[in-house]
PDB file of C-alpha atoms in Angstrom:
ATOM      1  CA  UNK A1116       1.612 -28.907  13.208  1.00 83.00           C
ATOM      2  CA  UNK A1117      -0.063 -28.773   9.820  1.00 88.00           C
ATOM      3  CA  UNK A1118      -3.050 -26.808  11.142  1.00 88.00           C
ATOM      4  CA  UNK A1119      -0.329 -24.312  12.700  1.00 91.00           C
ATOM      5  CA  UNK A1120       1.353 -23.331   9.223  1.00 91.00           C
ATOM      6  CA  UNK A1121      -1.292 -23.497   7.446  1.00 91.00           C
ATOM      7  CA  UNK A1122      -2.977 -20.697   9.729  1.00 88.00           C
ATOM      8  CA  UNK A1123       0.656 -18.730  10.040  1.00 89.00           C
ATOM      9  CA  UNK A1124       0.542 -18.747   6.045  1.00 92.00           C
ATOM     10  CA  UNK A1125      -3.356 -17.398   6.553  1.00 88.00           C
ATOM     11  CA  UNK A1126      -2.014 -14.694   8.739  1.00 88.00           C
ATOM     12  CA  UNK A1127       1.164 -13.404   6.487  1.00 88.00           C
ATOM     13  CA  UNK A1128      -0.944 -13.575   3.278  1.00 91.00           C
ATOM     14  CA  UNK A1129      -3.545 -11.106   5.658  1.00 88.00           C
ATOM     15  CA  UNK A1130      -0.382  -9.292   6.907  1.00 90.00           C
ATOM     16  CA  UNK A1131       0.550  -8.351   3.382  1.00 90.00           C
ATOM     17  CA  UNK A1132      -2.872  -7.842   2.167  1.00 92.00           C
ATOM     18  CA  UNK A1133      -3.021  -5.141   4.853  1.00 92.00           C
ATOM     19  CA  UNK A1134       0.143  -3.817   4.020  1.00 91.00           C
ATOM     20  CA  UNK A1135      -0.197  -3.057   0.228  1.00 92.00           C
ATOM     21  CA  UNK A1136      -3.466  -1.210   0.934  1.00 92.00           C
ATOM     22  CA  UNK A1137      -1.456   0.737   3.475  1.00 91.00           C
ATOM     23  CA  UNK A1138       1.199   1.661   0.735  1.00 91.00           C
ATOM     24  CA  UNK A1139      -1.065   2.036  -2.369  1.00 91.00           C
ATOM     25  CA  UNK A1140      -3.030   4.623   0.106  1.00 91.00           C
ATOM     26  CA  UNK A1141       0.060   6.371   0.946  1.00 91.00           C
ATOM     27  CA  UNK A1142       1.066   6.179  -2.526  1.00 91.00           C
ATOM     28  CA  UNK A1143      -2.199   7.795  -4.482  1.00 91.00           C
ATOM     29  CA  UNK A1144      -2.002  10.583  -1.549  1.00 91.00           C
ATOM     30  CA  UNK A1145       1.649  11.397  -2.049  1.00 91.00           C
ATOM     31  CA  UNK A1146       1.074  11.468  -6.485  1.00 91.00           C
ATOM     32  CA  UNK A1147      -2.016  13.397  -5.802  1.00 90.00           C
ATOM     33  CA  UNK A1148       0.164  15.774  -3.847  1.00 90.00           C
ATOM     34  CA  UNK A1149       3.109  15.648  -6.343  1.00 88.00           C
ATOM     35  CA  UNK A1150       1.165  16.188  -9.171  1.00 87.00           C
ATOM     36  CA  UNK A1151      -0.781  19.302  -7.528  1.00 87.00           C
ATOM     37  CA  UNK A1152       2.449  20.434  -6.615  1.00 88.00           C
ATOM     38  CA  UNK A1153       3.806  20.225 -10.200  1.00 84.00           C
ATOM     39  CA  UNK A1154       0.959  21.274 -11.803  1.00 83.00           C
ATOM     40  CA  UNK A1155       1.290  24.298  -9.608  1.00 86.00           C
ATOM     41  CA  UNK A1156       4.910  24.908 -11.043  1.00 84.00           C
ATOM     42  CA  UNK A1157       3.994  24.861 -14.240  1.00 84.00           C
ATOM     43  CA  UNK A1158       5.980  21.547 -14.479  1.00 68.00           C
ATOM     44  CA  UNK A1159       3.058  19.228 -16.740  1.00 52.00           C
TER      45      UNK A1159
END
């Protein structure tokens, strides 16, 4: 049962892992596009 968690703990932390370099990717294309955008506008 230990052995179980312990690898169900190994897979979250790996699940989140995953996840935040799925978001951090999504969120340096999406400023890179925002600031292009607003640079573009004359915003900066």
């Amino acid at each position: 049962l230990q052995l179980v968690r312990e690898v169900n703990e190994m897979g979250i932390k790996a699940n989140l892992k995953q996840r935040f370099r799925i978001y951090s990717y999504f969120y340096i294309t999406f400023r890179s596009k925002y600031d292009a955008a607003a640079f573009k506008l004359g915003w900066m």
